[in-house]
Coordinates of N, CA and C and ligand atoms in Angstrom, one line a residue:
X1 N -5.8 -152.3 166.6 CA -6.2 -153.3 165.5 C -5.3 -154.5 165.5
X2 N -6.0 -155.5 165.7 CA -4.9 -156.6 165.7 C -5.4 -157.6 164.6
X3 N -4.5 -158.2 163.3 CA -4.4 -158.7 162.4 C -3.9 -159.7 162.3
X4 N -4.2 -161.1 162.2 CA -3.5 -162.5 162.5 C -3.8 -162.8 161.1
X5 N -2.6 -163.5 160.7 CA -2.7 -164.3 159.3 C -2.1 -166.0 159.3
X6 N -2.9 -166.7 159.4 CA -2.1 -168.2 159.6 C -2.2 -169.2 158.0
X7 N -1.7 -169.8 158.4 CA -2.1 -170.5 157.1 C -0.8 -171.6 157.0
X8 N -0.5 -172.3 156.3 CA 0.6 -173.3 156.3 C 1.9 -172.9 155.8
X9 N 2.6 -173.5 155.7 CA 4.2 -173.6 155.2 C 4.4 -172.9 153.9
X10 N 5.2 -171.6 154.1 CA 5.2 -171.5 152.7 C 4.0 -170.7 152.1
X11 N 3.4 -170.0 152.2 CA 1.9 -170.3 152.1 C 1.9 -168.4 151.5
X12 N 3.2 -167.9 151.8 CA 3.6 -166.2 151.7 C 3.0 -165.4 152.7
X13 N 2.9 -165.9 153.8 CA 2.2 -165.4 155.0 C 2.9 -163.9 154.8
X14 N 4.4 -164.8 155.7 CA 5.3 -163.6 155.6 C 5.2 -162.4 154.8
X15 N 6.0 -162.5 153.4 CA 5.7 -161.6 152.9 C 4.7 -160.8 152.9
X16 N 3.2 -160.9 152.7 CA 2.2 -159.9 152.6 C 2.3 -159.6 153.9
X17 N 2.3 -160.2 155.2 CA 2.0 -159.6 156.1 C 3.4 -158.1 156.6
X18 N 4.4 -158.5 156.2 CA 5.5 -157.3 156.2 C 4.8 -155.9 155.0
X19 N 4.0 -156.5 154.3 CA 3.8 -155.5 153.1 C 2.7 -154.4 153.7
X20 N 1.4 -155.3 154.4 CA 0.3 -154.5 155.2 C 0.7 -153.8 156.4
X21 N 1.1 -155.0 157.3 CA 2.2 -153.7 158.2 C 2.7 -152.7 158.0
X22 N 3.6 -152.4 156.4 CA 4.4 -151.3 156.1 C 3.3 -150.2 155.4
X23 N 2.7 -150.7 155.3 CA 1.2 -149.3 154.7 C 0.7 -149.0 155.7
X24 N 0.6 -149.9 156.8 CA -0.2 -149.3 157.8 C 0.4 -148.7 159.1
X25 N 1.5 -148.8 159.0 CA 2.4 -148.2 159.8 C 2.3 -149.0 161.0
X26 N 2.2 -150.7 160.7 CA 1.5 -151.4 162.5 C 3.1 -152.2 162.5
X27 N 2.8 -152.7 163.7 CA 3.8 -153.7 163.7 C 3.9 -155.0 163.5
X28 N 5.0 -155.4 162.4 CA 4.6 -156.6 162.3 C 5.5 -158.0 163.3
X29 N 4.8 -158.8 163.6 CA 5.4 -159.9 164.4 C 5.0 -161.2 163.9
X30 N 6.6 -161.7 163.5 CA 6.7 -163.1 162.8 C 7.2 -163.8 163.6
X31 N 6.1 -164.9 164.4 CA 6.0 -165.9 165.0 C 6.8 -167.0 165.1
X32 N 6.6 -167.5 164.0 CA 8.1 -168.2 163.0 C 8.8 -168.5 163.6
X33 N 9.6 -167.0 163.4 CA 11.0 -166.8 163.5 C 11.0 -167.1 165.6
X34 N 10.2 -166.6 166.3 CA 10.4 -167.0 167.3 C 10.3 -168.2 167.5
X35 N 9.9 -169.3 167.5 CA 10.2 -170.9 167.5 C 11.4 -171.2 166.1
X36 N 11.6 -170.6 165.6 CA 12.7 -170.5 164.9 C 14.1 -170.6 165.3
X37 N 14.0 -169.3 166.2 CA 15.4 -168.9 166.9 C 15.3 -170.2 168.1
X38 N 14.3 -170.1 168.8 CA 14.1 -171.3 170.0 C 14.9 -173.1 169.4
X39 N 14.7 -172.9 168.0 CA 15.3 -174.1 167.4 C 16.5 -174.0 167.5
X40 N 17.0 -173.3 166.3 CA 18.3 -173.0 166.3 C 19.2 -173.5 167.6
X41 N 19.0 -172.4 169.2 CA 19.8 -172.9 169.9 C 19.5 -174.1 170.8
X42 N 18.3 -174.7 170.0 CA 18.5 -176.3 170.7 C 19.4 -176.9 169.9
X43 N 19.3 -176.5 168.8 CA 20.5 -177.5 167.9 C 22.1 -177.2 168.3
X44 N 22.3 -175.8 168.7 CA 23.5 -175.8 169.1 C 23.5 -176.2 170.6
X45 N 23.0 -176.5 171.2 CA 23.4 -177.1 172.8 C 23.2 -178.5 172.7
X46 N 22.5 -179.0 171.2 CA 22.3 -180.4 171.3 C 21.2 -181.2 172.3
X47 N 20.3 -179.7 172.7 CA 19.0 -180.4 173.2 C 18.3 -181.3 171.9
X48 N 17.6 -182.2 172.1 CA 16.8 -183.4 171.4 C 15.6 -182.3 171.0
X49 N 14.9 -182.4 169.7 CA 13.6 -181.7 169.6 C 12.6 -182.3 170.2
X50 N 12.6 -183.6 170.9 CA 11.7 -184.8 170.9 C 11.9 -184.1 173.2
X51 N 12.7 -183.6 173.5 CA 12.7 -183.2 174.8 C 11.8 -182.4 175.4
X52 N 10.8 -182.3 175.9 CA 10.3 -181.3 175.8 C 10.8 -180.1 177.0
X53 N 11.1 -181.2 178.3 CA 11.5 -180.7 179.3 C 12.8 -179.9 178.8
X54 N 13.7 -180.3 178.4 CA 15.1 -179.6 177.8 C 14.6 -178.1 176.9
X55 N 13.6 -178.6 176.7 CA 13.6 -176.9 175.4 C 12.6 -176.4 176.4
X56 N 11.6 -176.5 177.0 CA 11.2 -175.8 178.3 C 12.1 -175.1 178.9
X57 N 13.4 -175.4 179.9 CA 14.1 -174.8 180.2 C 14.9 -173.7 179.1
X58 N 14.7 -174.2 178.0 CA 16.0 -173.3 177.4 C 14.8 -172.6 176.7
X59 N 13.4 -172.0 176.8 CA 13.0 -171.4 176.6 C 12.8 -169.9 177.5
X60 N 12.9 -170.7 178.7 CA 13.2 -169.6 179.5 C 14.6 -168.9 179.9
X61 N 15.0 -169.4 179.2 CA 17.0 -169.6 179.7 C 17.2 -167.6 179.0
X62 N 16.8 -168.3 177.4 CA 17.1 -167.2 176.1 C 16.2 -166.0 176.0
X63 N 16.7 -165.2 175.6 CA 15.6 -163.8 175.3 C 15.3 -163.8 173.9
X64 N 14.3 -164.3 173.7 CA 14.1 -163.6 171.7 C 13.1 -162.2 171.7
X65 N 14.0 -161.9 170.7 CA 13.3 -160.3 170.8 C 13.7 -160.1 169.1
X66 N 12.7 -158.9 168.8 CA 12.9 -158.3 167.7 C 13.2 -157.1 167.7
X67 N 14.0 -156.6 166.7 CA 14.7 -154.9 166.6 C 13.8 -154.7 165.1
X68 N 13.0 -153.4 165.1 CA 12.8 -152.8 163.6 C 14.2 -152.1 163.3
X69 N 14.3 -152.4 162.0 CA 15.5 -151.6 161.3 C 14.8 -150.3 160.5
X70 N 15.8 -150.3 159.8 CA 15.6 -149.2 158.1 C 15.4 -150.6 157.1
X71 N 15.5 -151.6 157.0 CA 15.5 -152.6 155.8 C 14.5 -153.4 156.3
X72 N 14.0 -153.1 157.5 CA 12.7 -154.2 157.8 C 13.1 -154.9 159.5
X73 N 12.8 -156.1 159.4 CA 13.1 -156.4 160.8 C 13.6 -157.8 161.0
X74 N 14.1 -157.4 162.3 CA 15.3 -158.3 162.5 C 14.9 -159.2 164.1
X75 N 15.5 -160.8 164.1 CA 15.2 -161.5 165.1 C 16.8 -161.9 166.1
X76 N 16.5 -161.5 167.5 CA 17.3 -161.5 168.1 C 17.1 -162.7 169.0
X77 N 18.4 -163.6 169.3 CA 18.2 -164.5 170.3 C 19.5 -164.0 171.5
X78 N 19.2 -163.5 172.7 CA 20.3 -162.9 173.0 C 20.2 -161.7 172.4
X79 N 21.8 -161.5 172.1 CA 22.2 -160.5 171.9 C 22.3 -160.5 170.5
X80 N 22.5 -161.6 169.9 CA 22.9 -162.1 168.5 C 21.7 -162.1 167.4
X81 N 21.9 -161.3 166.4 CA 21.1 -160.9 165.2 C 21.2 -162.7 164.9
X82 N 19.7 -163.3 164.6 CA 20.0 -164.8 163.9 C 18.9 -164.8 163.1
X83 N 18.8 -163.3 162.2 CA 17.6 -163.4 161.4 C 18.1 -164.1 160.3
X84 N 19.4 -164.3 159.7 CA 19.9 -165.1 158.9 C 19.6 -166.8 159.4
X85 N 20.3 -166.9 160.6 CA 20.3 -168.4 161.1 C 19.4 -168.6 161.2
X86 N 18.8 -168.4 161.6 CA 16.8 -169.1 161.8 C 16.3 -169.8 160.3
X87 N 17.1 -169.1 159.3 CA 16.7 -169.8 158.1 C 17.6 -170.8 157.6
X88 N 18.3 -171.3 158.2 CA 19.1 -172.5 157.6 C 18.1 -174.0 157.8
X89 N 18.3 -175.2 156.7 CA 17.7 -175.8 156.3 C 17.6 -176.7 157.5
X90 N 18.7 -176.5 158.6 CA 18.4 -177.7 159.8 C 17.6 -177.4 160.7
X91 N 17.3 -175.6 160.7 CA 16.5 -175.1 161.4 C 15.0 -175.7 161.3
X92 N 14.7 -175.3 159.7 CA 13.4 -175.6 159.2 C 13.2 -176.9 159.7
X93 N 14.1 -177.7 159.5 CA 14.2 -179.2 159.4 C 13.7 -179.8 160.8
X94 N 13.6 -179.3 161.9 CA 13.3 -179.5 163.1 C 12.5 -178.8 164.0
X95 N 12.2 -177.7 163.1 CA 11.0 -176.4 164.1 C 9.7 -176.9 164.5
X96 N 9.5 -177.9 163.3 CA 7.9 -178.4 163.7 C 7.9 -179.5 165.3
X97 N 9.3 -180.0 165.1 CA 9.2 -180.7 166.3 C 9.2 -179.8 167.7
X98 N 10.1 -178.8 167.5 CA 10.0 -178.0 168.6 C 9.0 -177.4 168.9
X99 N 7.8 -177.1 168.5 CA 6.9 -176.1 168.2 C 5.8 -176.9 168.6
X100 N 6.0 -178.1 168.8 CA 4.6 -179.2 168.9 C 4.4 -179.4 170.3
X101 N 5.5 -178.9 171.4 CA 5.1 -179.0 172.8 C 4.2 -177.9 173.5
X102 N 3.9 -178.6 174.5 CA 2.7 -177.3 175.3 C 3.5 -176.2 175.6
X103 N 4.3 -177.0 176.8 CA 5.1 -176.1 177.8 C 6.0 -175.1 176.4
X104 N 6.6 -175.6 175.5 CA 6.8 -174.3 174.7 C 6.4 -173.3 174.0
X105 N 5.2 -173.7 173.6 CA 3.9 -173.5 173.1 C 3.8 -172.3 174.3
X106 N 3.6 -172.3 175.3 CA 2.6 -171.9 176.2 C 3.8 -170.3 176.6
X107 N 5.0 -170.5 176.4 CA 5.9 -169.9 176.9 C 5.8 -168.7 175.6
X108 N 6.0 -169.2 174.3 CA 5.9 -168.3 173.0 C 4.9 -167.7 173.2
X109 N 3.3 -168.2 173.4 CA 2.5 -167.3 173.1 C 2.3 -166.4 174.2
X110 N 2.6 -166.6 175.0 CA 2.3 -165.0 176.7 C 3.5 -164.3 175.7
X111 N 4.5 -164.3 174.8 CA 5.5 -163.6 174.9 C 4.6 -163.3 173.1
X112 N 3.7 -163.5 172.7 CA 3.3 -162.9 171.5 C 2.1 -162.0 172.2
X113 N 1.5 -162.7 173.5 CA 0.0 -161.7 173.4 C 0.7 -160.4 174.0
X114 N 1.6 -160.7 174.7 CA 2.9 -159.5 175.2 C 3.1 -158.3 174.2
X115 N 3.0 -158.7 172.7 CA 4.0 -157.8 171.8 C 2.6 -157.3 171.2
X116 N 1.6 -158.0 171.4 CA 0.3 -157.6 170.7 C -0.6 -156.7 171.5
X117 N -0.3 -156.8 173.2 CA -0.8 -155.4 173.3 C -0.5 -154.3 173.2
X118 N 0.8 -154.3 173.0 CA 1.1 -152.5 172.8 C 0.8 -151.9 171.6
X119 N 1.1 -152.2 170.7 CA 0.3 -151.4 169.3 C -0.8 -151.8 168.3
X120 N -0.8 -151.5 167.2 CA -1.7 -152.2 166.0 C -0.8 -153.3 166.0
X121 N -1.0 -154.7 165.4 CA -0.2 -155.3 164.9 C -0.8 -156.5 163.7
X122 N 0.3 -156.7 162.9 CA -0.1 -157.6 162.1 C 1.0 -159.2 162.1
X123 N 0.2 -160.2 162.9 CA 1.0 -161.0 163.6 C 0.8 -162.6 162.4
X124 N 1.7 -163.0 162.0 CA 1.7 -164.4 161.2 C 2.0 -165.3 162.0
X125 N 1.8 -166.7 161.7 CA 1.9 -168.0 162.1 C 0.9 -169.1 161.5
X126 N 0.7 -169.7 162.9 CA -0.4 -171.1 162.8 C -1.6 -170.9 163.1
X127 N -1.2 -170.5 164.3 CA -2.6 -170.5 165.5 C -3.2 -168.9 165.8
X128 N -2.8 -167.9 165.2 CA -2.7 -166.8 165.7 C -4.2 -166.3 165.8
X129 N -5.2 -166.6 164.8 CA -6.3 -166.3 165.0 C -7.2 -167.4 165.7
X130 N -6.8 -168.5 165.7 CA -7.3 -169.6 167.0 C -7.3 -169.6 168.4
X131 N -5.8 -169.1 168.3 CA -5.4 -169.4 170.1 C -4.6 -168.1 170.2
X132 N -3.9 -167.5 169.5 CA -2.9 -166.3 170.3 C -3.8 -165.6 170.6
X133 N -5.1 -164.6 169.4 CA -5.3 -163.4 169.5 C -6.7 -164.3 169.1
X134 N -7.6 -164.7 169.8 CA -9.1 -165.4 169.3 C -9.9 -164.0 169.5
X135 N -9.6 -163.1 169.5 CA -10.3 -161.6 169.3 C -9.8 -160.7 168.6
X136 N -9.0 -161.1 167.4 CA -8.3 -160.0 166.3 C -9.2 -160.1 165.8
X137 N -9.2 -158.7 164.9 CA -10.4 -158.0 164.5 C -10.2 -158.2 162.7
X138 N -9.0 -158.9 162.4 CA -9.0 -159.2 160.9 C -8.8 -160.7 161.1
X139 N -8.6 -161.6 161.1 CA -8.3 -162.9 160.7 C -8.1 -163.6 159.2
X140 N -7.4 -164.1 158.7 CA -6.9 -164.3 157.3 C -6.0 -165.8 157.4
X141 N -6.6 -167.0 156.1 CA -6.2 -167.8 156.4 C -5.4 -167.9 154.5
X142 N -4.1 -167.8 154.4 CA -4.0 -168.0 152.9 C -3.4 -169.1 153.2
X143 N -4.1 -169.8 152.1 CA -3.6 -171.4 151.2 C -3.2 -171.0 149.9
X144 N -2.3 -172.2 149.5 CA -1.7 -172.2 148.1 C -1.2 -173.6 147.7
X145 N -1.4 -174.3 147.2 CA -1.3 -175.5 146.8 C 0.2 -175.5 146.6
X146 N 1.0 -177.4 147.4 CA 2.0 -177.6 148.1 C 2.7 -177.3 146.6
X147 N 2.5 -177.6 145.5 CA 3.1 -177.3 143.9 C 3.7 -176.2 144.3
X148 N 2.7 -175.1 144.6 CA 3.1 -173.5 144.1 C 3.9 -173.2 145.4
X149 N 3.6 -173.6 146.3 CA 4.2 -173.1 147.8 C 5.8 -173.6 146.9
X150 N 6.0 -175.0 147.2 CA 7.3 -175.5 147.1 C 8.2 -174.6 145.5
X151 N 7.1 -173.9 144.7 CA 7.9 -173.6 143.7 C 8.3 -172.4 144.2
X152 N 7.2 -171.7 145.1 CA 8.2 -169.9 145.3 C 9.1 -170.4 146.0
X153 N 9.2 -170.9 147.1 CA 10.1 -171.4 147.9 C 11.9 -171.6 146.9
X154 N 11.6 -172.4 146.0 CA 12.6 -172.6 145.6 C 12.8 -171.3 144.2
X155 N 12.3 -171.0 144.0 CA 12.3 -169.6 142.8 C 13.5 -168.8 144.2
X156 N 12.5 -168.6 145.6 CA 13.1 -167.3 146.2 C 14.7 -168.0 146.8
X157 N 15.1 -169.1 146.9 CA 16.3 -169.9 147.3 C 17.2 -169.5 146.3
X158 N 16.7 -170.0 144.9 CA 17.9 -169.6 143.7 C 18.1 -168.7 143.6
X159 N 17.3 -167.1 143.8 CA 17.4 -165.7 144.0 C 18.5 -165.6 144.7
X160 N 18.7 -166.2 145.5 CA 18.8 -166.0 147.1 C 20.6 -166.4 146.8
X161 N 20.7 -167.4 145.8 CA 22.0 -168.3 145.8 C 22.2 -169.2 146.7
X162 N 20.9 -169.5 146.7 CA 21.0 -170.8 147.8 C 20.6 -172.3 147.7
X163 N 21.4 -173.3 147.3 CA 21.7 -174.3 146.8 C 19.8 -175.4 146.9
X164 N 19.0 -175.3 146.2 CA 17.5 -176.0 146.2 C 17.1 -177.4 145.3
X165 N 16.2 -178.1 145.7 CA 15.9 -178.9 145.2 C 14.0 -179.0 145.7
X166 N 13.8 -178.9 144.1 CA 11.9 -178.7 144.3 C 11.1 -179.8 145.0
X167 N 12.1 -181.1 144.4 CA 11.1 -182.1 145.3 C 11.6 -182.3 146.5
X168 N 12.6 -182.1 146.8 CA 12.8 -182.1 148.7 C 12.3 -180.9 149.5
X169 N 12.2 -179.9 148.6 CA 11.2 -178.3 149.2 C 9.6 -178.7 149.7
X170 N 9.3 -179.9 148.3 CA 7.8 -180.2 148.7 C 7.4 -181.4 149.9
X171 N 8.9 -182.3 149.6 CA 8.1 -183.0 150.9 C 8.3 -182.6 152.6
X172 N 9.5 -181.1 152.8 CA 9.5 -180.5 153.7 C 8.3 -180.5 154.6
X173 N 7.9 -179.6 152.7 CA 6.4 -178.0 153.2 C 5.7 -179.2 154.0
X174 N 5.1 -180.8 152.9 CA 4.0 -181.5 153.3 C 4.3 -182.0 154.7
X175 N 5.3 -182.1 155.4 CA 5.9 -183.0 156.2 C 5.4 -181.8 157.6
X176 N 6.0 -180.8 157.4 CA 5.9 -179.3 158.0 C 4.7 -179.5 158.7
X177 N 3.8 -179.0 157.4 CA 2.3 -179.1 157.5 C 2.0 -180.3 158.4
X178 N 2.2 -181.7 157.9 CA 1.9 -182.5 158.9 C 1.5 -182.5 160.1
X179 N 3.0 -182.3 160.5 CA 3.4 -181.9 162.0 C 2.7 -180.8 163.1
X180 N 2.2 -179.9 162.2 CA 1.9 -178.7 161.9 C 0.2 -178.7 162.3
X181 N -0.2 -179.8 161.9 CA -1.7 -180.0 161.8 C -2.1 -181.5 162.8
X182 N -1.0 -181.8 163.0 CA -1.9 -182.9 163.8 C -1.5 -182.8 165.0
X183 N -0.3 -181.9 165.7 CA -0.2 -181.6 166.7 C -1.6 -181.5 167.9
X184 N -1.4 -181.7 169.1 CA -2.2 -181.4 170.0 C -2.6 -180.1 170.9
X185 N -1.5 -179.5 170.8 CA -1.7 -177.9 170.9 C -1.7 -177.2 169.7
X186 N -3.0 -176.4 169.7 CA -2.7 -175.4 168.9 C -2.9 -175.5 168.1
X187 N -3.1 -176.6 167.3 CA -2.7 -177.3 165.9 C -3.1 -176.2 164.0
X188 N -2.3 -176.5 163.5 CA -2.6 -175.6 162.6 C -4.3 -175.5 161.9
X189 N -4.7 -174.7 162.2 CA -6.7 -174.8 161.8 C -7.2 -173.4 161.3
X190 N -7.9 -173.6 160.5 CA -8.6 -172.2 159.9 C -9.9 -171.7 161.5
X191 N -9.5 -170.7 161.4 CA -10.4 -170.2 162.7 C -11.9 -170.4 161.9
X192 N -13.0 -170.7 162.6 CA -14.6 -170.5 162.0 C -14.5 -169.1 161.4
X193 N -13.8 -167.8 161.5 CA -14.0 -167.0 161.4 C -13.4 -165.8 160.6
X194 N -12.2 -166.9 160.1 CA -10.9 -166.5 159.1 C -11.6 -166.2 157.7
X195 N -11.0 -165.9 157.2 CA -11.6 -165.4 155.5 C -10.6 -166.0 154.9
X196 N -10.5 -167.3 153.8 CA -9.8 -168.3 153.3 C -9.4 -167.3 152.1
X197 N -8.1 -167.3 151.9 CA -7.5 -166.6 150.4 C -6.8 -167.6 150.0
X198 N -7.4 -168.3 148.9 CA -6.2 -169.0 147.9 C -5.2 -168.0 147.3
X199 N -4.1 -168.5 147.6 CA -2.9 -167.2 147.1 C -1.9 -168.3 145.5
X200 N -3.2 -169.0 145.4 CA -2.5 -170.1 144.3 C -1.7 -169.2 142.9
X201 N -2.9 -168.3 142.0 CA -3.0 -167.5 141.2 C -3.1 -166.5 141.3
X202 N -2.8 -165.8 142.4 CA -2.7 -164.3 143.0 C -1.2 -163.9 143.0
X203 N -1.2 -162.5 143.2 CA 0.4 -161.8 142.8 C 0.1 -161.1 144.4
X204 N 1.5 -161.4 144.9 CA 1.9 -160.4 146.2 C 0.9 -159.3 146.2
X205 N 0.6 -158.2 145.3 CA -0.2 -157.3 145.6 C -1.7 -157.8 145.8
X206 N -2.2 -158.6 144.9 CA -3.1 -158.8 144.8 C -4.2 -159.6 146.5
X207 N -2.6 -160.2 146.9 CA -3.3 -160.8 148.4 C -3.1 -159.7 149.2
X208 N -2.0 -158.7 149.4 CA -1.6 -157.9 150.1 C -3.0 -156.7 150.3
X209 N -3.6 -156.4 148.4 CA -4.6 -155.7 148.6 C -5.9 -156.1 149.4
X210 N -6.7 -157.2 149.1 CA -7.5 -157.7 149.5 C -7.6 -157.4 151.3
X211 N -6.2 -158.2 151.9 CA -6.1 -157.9 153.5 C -6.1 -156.5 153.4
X212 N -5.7 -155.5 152.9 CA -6.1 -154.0 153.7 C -7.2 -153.9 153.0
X213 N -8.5 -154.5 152.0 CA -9.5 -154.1 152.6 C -10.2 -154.8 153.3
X214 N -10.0 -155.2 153.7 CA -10.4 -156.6 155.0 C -10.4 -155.4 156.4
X215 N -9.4 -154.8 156.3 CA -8.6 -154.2 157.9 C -9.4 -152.6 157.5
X216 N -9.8 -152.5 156.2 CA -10.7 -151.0 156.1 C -12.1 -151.8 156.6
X217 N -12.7 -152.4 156.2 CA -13.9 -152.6 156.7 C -13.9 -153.1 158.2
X218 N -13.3 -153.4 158.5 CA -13.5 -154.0 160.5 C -13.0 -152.1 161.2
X219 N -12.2 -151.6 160.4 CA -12.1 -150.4 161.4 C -13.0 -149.1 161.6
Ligands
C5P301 O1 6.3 -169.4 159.6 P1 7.5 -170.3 159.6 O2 7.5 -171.3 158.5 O3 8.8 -169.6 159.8 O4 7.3 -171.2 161.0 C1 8.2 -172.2 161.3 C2 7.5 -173.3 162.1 O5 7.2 -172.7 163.4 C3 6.2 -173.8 161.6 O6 6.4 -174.9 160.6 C4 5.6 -174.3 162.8 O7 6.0 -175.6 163.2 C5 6.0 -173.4 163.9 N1 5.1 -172.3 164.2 C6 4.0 -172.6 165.0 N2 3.2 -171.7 165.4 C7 3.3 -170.4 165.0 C8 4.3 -170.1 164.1 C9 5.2 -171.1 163.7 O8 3.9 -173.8 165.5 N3 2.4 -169.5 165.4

């Protein structure tokens, strides 16, 4: 069973999709975080995001890999746990530029259709029911208006103790999105085939339920 959920910035992909995976005993794979990590150590080698050739090479240079824990799951670049660093604000701040090339583009996704043949999985991102997996058997597109996105976002930062500001969260997400959507690969798009969830007025369970019965009726 393979389960793609795309949808924009912010949008609680993540979350619910960690929540279905954990009922369903699948695995989950956050996309993300792999152009995530791919950011990260462009910024420490001081490759340009605008390079494409430079992060081509250093796509193939690095290993990202995921470890399941007991607390959930963890993103490896190397050897190095950077499930913390992948979230720092300079990361976010440049992923979409990384993410917008082919040749990186092309390198991520052999290494997601890789992680999606071996078991069930429940896989988040952009493109995942467009281009990674255009034959998953659930597809799921949640939206949430840039307000509400940008307010969990910063609700889950102050939890977090982590220093926010709502109107710089929103012109990120929109900026994100942008990038995100008018790219040439890939571009962020509801598949014809995706089932649209506004997650505007809905509670974590409430989206979380809906996708497992989505994933009971296709099986
Ligand atoms: O999901 P998350 O917000 O962590 O993704 C970070 C960025 O990675 C996105 O804004 C997007 O630019 C890129 N991305 C992508 N394709 C995916 C997943 C993420 O381009 N499948």
């Amino acid at each position: 069973m393979k389960v793609a959920i795309d949808g924009p910035a912010a949008a609680g992909k993540s979350t619910v999709a960690k929540k279905v995976a954990n009922q369903l005993s699948y695995v989950y794979i956050d996309t993300g975080a792999m152009y995530r990590a791919l950011t990260l150590q462009a910024l420490r080698e001081g490759i340009d995001p605008n390079d494409e050739q430079g992060l081509s090479h250093l796509a193939k240079r690095v290993t990202i890999s995921f470890k399941y824990q007991e607390h959930g799951q963890d993103v490896f670049l190397n050897d190095e746990n950077v499930s913390q660093a992948v979230r720092q604000t300079d990361v976010t701040n440049h992923v979409s530029d990384v993410a917008k090339h082919k040749s990186v583009r092309d390198h991520m996704v052999a290494m997601q259709r890789e992680l999606a043949e071996v078991a069930n999985v429940v896989m988040d991102g952009r493109d995942i029911g467009t281009y990674v997996l255009p034959q998953a058997d659930v597809k799921v597109f949640l939206i949430a208006s840039v307000e509400e996105r940008a307010e969990r976002r910063h609700t889950e930062n102050l939890q977090k103790g982590i220093e926010s500001d709502l109107e710089e969260l929103k012109r990120d997400i929109e900026r994100r999105d942008q990038i995100d959507s008018e790219r040439e690969m890939a571009p962020l798009i509801q598949a014809d085939d995706a089932i649209e969830i506004d997650t505007t007025s809905l509670s974590i369970d409430d989206v979380t339920n809906q996708i497992l019965s989505l994933i009971q009726q296709a099986q």
